[in-house]
Short mmCIF file of C-alpha atoms in Angstrom, two decimals:
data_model
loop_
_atom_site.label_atom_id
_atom_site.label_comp_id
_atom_site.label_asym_id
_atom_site.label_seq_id
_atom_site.Cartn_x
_atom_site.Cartn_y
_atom_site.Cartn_z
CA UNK A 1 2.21 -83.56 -10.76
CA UNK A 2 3.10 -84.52 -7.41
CA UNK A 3 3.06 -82.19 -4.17
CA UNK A 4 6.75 -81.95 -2.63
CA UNK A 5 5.25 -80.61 0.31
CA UNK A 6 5.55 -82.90 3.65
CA UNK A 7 2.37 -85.40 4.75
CA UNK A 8 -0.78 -83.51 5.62
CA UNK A 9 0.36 -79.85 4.63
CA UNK A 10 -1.12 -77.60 2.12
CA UNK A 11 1.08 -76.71 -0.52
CA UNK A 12 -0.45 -73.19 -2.75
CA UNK A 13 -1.37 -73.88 -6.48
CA UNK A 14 1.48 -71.98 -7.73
CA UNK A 15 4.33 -74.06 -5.92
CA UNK A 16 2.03 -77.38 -6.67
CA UNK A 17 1.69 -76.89 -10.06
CA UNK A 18 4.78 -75.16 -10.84
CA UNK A 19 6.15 -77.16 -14.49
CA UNK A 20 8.79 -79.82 -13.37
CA UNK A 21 9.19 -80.50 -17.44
CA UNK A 22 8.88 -78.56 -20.53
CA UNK A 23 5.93 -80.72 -21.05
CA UNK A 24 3.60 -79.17 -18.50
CA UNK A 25 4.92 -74.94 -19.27
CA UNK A 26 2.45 -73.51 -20.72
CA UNK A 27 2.34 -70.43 -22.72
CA UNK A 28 5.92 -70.39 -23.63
CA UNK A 29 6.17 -72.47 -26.69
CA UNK A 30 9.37 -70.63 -28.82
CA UNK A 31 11.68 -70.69 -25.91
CA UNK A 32 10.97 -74.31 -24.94
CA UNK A 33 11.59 -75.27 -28.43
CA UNK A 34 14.63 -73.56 -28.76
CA UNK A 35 15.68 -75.27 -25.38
CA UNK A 36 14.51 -78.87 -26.71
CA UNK A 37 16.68 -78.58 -30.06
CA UNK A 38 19.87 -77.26 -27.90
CA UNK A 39 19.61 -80.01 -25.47
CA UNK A 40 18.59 -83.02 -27.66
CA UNK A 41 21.54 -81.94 -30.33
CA UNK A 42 23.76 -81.07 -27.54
CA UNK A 43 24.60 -77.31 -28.74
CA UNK A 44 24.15 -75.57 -25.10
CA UNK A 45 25.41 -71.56 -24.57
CA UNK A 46 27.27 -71.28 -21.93
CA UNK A 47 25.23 -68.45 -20.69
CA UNK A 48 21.42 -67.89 -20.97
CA UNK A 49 19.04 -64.44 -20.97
CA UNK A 50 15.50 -65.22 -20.06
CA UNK A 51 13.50 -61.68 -19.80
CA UNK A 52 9.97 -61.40 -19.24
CA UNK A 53 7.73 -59.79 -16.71
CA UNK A 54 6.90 -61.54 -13.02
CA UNK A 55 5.20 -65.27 -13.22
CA UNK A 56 5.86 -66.19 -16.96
CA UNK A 57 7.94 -68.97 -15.82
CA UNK A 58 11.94 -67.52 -16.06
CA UNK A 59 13.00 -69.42 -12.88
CA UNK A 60 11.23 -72.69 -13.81
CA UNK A 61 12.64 -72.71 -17.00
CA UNK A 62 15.97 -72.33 -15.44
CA UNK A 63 15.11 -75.36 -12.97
CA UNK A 64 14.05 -77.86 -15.56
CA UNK A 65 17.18 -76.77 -17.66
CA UNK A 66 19.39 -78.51 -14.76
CA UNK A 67 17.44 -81.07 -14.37
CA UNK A 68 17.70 -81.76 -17.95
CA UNK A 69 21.74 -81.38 -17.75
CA UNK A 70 22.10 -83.12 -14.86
CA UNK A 71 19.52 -86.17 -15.13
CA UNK A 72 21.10 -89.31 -14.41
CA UNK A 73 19.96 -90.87 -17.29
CA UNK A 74 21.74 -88.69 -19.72
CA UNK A 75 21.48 -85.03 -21.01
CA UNK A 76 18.23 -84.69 -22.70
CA UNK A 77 15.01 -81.95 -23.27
CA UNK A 78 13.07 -84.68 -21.06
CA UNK A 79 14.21 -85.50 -17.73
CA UNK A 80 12.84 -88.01 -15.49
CA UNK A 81 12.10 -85.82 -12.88
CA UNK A 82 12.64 -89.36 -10.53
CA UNK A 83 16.15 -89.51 -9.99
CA UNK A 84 17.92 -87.99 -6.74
CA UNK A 85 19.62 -85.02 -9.88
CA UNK A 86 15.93 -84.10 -10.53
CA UNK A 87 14.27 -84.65 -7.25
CA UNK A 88 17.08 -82.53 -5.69
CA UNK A 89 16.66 -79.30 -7.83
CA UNK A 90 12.83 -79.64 -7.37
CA UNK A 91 13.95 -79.84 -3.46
CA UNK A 92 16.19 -76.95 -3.33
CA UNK A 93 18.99 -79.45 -2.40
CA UNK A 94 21.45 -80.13 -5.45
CA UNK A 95 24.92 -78.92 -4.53
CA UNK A 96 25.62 -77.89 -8.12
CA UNK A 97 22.40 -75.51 -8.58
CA UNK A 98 22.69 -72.53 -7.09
CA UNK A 99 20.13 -69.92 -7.42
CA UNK A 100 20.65 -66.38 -6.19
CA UNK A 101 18.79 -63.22 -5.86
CA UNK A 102 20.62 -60.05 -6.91
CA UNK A 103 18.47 -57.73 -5.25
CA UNK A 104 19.92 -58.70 -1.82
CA UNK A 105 23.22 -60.12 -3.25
CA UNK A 106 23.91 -57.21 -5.36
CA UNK A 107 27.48 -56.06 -4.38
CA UNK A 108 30.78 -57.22 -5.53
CA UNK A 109 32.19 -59.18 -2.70
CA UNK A 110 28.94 -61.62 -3.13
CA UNK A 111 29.63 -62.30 -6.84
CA UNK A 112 33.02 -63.04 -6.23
CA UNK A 113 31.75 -66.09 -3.84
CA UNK A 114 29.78 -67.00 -6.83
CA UNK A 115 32.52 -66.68 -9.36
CA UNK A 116 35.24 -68.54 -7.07
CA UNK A 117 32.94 -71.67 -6.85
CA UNK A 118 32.59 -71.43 -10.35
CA UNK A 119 36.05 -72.61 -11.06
CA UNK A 120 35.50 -76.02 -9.45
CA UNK A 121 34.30 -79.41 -10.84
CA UNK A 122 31.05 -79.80 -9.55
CA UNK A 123 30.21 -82.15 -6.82
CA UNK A 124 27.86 -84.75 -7.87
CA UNK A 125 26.54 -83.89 -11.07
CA UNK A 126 27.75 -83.05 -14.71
CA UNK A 127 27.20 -79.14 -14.82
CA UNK A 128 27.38 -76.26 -12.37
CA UNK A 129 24.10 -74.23 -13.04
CA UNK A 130 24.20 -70.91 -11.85
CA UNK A 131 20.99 -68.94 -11.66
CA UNK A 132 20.82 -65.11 -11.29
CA UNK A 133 17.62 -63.70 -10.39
CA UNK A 134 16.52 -60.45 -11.26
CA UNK A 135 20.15 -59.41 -12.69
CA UNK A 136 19.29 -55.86 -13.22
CA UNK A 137 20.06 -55.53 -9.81
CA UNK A 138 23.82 -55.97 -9.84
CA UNK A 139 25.89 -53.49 -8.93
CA UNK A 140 28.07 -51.97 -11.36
CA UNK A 141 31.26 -53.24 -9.75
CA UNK A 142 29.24 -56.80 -9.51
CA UNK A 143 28.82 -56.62 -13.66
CA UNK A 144 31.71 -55.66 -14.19
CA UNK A 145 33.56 -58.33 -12.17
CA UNK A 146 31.37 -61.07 -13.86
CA UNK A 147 32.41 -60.29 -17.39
CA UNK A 148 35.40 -62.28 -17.51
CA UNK A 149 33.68 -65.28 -16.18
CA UNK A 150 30.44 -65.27 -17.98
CA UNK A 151 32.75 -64.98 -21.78
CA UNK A 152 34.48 -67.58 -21.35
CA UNK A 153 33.17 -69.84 -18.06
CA UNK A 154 34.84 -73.39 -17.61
CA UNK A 155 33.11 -76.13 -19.85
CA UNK A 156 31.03 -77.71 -16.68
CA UNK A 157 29.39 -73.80 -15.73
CA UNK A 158 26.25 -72.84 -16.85
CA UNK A 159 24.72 -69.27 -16.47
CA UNK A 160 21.48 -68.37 -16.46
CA UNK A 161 20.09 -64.83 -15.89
CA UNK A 162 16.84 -63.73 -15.34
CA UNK A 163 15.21 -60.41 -15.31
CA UNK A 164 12.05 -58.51 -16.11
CA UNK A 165 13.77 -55.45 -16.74
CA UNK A 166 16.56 -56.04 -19.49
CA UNK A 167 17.34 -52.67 -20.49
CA UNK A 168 18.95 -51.98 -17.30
CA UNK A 169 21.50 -55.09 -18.08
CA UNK A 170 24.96 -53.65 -19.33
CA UNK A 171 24.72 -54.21 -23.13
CA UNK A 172 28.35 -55.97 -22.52
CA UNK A 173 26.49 -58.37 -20.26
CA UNK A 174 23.94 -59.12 -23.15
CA UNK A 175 26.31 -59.60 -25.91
CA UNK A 176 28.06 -62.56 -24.03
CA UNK A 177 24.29 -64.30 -23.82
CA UNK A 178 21.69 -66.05 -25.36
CA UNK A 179 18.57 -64.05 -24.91
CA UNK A 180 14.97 -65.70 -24.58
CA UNK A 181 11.82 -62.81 -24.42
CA UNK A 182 9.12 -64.74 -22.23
CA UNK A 183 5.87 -63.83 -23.42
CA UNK A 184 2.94 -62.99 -21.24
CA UNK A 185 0.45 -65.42 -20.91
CA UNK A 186 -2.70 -64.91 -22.91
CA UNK A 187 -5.92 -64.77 -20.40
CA UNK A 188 -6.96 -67.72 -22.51
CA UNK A 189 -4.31 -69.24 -21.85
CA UNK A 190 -4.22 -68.85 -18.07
CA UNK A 191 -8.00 -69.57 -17.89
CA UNK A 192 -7.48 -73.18 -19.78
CA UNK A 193 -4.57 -73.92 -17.40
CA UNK A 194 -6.47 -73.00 -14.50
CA UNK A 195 -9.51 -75.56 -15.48
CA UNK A 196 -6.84 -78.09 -15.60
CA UNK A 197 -5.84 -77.50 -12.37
CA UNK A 198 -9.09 -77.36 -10.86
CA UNK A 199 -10.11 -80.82 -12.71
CA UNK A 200 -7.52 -82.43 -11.47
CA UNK A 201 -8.38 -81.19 -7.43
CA UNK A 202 -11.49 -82.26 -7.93
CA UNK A 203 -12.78 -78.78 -7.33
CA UNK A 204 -16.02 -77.13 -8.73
CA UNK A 205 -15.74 -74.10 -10.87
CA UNK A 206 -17.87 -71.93 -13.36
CA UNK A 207 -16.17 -70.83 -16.41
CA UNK A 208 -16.71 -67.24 -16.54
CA UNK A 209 -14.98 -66.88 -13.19
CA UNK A 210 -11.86 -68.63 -14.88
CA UNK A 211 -12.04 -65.88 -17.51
CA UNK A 212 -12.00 -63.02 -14.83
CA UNK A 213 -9.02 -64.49 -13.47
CA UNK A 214 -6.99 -65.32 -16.74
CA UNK A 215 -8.07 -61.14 -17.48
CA UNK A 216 -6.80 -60.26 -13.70
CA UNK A 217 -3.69 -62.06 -13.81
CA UNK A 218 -2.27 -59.66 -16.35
CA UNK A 219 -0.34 -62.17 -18.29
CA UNK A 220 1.20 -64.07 -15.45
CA UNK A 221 0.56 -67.57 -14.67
CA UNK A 222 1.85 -67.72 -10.84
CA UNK A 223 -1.02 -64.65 -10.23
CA UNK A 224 -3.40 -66.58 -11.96
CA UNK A 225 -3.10 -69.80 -9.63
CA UNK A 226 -2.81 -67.23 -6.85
CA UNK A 227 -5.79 -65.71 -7.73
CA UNK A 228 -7.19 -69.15 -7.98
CA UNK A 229 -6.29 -69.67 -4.37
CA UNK A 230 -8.15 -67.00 -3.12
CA UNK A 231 -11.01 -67.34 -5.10
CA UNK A 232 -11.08 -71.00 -3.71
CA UNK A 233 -10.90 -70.13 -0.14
CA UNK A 234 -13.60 -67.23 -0.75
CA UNK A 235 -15.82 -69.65 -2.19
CA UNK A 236 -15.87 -72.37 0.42
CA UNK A 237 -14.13 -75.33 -2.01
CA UNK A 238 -15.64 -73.76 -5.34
CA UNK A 239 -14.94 -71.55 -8.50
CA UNK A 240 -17.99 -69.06 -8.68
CA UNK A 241 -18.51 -66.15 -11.03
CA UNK A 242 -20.25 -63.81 -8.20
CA UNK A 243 -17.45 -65.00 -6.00
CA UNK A 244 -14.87 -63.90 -8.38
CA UNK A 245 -16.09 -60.62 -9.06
CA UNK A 246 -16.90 -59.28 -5.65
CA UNK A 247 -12.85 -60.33 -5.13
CA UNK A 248 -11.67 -58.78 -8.01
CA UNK A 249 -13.89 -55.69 -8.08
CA UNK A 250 -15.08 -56.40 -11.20
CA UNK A 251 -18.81 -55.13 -13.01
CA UNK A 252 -21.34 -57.02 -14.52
CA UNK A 253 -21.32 -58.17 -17.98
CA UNK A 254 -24.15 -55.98 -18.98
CA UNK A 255 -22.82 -52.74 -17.34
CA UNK A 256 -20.71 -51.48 -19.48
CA UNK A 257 -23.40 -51.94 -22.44
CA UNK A 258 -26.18 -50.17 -20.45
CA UNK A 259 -23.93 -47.11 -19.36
CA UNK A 260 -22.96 -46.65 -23.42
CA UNK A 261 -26.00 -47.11 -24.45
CA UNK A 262 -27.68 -44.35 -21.71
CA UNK A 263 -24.68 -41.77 -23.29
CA UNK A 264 -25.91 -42.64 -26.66
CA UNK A 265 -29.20 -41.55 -26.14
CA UNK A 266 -28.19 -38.41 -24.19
CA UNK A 267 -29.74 -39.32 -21.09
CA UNK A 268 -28.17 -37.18 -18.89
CA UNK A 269 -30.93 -37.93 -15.90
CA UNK A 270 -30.27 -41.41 -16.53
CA UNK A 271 -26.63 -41.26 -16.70
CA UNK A 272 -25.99 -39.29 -13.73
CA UNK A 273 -28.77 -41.90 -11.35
CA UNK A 274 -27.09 -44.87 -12.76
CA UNK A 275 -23.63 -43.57 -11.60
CA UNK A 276 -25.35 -42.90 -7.82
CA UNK A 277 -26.51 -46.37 -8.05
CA UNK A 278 -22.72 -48.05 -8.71
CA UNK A 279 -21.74 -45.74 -5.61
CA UNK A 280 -24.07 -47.21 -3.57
CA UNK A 281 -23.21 -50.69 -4.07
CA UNK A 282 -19.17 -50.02 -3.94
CA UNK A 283 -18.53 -50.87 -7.73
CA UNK A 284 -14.72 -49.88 -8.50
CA UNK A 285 -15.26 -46.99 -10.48
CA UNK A 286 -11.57 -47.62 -12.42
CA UNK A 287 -12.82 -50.83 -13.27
CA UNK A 288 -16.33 -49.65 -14.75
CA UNK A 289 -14.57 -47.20 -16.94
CA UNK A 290 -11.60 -50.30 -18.43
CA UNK A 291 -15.04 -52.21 -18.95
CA UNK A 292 -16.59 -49.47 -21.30
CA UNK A 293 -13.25 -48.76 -22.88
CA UNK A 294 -12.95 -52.40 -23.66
CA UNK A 295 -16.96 -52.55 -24.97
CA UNK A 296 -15.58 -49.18 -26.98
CA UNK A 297 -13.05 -51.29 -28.85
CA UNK A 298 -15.90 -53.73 -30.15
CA UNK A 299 -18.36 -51.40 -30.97
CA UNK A 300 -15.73 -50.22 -33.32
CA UNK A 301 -14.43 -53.18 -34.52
CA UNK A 302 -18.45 -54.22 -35.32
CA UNK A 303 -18.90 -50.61 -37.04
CA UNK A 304 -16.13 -51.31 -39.19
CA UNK A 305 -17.37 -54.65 -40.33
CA UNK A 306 -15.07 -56.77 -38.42
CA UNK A 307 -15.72 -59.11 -35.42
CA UNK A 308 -18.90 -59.84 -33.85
CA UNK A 309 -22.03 -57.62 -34.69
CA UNK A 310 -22.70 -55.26 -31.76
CA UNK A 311 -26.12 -53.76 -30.57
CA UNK A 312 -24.22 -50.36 -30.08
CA UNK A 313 -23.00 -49.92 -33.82
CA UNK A 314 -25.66 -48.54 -35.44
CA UNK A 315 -26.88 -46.09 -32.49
CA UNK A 316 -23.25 -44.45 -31.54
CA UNK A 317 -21.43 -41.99 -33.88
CA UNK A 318 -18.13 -43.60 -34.82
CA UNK A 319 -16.27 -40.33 -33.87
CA UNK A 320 -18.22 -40.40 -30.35
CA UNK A 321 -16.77 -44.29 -30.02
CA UNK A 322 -13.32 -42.65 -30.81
CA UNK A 323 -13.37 -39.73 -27.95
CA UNK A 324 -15.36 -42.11 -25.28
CA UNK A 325 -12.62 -44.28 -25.40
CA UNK A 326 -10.32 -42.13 -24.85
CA UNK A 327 -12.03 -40.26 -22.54
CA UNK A 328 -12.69 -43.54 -20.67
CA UNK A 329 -9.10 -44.41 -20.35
CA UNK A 330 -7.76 -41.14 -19.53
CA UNK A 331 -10.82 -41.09 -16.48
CA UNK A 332 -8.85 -43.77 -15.05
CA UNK A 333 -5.50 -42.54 -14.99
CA UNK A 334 -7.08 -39.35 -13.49
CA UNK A 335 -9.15 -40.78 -11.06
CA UNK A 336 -6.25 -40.60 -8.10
CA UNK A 337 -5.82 -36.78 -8.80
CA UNK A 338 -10.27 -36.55 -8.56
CA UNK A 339 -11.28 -34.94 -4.69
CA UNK A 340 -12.96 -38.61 -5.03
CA UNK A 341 -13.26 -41.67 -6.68
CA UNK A 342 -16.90 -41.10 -7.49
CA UNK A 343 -16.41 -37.37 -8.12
CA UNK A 344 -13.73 -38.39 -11.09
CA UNK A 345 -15.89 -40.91 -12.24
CA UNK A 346 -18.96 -38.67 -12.86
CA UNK A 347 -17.06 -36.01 -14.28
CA UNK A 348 -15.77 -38.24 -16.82
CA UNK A 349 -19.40 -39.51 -17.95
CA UNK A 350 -20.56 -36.39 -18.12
CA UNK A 351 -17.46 -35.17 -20.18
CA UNK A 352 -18.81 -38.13 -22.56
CA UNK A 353 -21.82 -36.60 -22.74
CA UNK A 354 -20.40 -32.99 -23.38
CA UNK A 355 -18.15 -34.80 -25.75
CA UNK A 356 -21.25 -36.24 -28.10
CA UNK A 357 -20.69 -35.77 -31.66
CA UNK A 358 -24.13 -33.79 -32.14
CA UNK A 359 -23.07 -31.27 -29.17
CA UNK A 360 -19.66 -30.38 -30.48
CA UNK A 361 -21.53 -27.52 -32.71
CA UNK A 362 -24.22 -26.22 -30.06
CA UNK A 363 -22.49 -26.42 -26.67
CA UNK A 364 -21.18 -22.79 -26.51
CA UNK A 365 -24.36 -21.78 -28.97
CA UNK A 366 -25.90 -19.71 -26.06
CA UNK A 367 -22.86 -18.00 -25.60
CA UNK A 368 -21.90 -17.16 -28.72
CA UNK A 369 -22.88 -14.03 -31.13
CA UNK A 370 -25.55 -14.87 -33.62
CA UNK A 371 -23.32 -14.82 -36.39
CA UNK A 372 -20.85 -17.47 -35.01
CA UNK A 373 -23.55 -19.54 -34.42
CA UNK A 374 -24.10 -22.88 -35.65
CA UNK A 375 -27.22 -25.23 -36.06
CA UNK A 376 -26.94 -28.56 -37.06
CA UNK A 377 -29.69 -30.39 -38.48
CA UNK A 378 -29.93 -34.03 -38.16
CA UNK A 379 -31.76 -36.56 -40.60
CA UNK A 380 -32.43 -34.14 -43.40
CA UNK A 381 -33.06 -35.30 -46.43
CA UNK A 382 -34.08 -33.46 -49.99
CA UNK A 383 -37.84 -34.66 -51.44
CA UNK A 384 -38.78 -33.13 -54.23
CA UNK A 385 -36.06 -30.17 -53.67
CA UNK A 386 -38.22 -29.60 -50.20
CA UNK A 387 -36.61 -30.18 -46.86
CA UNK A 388 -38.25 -32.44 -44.69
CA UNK A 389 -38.98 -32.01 -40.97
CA UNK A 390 -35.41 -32.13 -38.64
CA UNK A 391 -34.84 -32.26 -35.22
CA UNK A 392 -32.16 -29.60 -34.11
CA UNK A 393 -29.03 -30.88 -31.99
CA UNK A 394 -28.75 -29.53 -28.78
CA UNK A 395 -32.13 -28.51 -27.91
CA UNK A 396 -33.27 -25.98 -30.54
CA UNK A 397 -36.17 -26.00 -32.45
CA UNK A 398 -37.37 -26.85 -36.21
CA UNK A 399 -40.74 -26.03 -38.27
CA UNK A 400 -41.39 -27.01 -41.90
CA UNK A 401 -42.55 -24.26 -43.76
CA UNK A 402 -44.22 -24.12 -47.74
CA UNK A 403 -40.97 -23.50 -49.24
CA UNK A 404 -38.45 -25.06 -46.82
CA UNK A 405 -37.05 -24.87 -43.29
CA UNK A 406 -37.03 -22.36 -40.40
CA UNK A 407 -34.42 -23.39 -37.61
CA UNK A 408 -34.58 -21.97 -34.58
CA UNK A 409 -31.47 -21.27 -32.26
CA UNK A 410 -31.48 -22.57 -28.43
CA UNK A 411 -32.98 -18.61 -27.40
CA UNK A 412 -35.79 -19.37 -29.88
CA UNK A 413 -34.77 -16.60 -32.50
CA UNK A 414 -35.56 -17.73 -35.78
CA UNK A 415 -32.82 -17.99 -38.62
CA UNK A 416 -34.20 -18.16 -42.08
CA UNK A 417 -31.51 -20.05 -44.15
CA UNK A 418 -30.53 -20.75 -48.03
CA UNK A 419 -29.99 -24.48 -47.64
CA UNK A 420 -27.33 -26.73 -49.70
CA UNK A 421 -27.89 -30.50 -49.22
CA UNK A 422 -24.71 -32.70 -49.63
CA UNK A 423 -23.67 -29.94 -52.65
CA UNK A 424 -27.53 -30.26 -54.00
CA UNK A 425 -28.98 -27.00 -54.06
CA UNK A 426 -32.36 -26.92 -52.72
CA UNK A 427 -32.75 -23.11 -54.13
CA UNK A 428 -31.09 -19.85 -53.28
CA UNK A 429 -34.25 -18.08 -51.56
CA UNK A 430 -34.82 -16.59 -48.36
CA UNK A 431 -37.35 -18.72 -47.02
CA UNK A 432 -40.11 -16.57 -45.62
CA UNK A 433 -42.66 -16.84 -42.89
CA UNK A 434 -42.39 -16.00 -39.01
CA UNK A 435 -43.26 -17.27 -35.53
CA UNK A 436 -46.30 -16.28 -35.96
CA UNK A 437 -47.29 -14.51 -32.81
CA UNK A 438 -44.77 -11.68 -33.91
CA UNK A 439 -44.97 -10.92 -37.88
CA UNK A 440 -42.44 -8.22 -36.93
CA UNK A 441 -39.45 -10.50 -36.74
CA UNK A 442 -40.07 -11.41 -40.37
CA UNK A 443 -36.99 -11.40 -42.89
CA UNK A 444 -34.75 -11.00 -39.81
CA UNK A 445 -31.82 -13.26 -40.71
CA UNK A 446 -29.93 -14.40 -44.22
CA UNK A 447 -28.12 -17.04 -44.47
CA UNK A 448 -24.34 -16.61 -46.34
CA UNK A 449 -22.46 -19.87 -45.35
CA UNK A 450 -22.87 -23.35 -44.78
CA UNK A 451 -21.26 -27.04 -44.99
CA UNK A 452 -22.83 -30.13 -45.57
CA UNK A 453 -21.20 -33.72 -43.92
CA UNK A 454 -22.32 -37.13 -43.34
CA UNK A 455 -23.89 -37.91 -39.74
CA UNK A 456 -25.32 -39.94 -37.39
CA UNK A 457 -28.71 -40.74 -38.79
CA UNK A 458 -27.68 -40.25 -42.56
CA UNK A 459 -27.06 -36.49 -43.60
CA UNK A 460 -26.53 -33.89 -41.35
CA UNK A 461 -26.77 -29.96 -42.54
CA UNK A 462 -23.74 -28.14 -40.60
CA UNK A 463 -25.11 -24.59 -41.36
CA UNK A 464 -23.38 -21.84 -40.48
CA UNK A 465 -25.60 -18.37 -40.42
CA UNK A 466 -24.70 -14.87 -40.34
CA UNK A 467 -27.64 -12.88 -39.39
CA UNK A 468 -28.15 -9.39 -41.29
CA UNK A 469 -31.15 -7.23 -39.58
CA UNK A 470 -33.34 -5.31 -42.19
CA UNK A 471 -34.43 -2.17 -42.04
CA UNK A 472 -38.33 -2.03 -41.31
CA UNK A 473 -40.50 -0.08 -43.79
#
């Protein structure tokens, strides 16, 4: 693909590599084909729709489409992109292709220029190719003055439309076209179109940084290669991943992982020094948080048995995946109304933390009377109709006694409890014994309720208690 630009000037990447045939567009497969059969079979519309959001390739499409009608070597889905038809739409200088923008030509009195030089032959070619950019913008008067035209044009006019906003096209504009939807271009996609274009400037790149950029460019090719620009200038002649992500913001591979796997754990401490530390070194905090959302997504995909095994699957609660990632993409879209960036960002891991699976039960236990309380029990397991030892969620206490279990609440007041595993009775008794240094407090509590469920290290005992105080003597 050769530069149009004059001797010894640089051109940008997205003007030098912008398609001049529907060989080289990439990403847009259906629409080109479509195109192709039309052309080679010689059943054109009159009037074409292309929609599609900014740098998907609407305009070039509309480009090569007069080249291909206007070729000197005959209407075809290939032109040769040498003669003075195709080299003067590349150039911006073929009499009968006009392109014009309707956000500054938007009024009625400029689309009646348009539609008056419509009615003539053209001047050196075989079609008049009439390209409206960004269409939406058209004034109401402007549409409506158009209709007439664009239903029934003269045979040698050709209409093509672009927008990225079709619903704000008259729907009496869109039944007299043919409309193409232009896809957005998969970061894949832009990635393996940007290695091209580096291999071919003979320019140094690392692959990874290619994959930032196809992720930044958001579906659009022309950000990609000017993405690729900058990342080129930043880098002194090369394509590095460091380079890339101090431009785009971006965090490390293994941040995301680290920050889940901290939650997981319930490392508060932890959590709260490694979110100083991203402060420090100026990490975008919206960026961290789209990182863990998107390491959410595969932990569940892994704990669900599809896509690639993850590290994370077996230590998070699948409900906790579920809330993080919400909780994740909802920190970002709150993050503007935060007194700071860093302020939103730590109140959103610590939500996650607040937000654990195994802290839902206990985190208004202190607060609570004793008989809405509820302990939950993780890892229990019936042996030989005994209980073994648990570990109580949320910072309360267990002890294994001779004929069962004695949970203690977060004050340290013990609850003796009649205990159903998974629907399994273990025994309806009142399990006796006391703290020891106070026999007093002996038979304090029955239990009358509780709910087994399935948890995060195998069976968890959701117990609810309702305490009943005996009379002493």
């Amino acid at each position: 693909m050769q530069s149009l630009s004059p001797s010894g000037s640089h051109q940008v990447l997205a003007r030098k590599w912008r398609p001049r045939d529907f060989d080289s567009l990439v990403g847009q497969d259906t629409v080109v084909r479509a195109l192709r059969h039309a052309l080679d079979n010689q059943r054109l519309h009159h009037a074409y729709l292309l929609t599609g959001t900014r740098g998907v390739g609407k305009t070039t499409i509309a480009r090569i489409l007069a080249k291909a009608l206007n070729c000197e070597k005959g209407v075809s889905s290939h032109p040769c992109g040498e003669c003075s038809a195709c080299r003067g739409v590349d150039e911006g200088r073929f009499p009968d292709y006009l392109e014009m923008d309707a956000a500054s030509n938007r009024k009625v009195e400029e689309m009646a220029v348009v539609l008056e030089n419509a009615a003539y032959l053209p001047t050196v070619g075989r079609y008049k190719v009439f390209v409206i950019d960004e269409v939406h913008m058209l004034s109401t008067h402007a549409f409506n003055a158009m209709l007439k035209t664009l239903e029934e044009p003269p045979p040698h006019v050709i209409f093509v439309l672009a927008t990225t906003d079709p619903q704000k096209v008259p729907v009496t504009v869109l039944s007299r076209c043919m409309q193409f939807g232009l896809r957005n271009v998969s970061p894949a996609t832009v990635a393996g179109h940007l290695a091209n274009v580096l291999q071919a400037e003979d320019i140094l790149y690392e692959e990874r940084g290619l994959e930032l950029i196809g992720k930044a460019a958001g579906g659009s090719m022309r950000d990609g290669l000017s993405l690729l620009d900058q990342a080129i200038a930043l880098g002194a002649g090369q394509v590095k991943q460091a380079t890339v992500q101090e431009m785009l913001g971006t965090v490390d591979e293994d941040l995301a992982p680290e920050l889940l796997a901290l939650l997981a754990a319930g490392d508060a401490a932890a959590v709260v020094q490694q979110a100083d530390s991203l402060a420090a070194r100026n990490v975008a905090h919206a960026q961290i948080l789209m990182a863990m959302a998107a390491e959410l997504q595969r932990v569940a995909l892994a704990q669900v048995g599809q896509g690639e095994p993850h590290v994370l699957a077996a230590q998070m609660d699948p409900s906790d995946v579920q809330v993080w990632y919400q909780i994740a993409i909802h920190g970002v879209r709150d993050l503007p109304l935060a007194p700071d960036a860093q302020t939103g960002f730590m109140m959103t891991l610590l939500r996650m933390l607040a937000f654990r699976a195994d802290n839902l039960a206990l985190g208004a236990l202190a607060t609570q009377p004793l008989d809405q309380q509820r302990f939950v029990a993780e890892g229990s397991r019936v042996v030989d109709e005994r209980v073994e030892p648990l570990v109580v969620a949320g910072g309360g206490a267990a002890e294994t006694l001779h004929d069962g279990l004695l949970l203690r609440n977060l004050q340290g007041e013990p609850a003796f409890l009649e205990v159903e595993h998974c629907g399994v009775a273990v025994g309806e008794r009142v399990l006796q014994g006391g703290l020891g240094h106070d026999p007093m407090l002996r038979d304090d509590f029955r239990c009358e309720s509780h709910v087994c469920h399935s948890g995060r290290f195998g069976q968890v005992a959701d117990i609810r208690v309702s305490p009943k105080r005996l009379q002493a003597g």
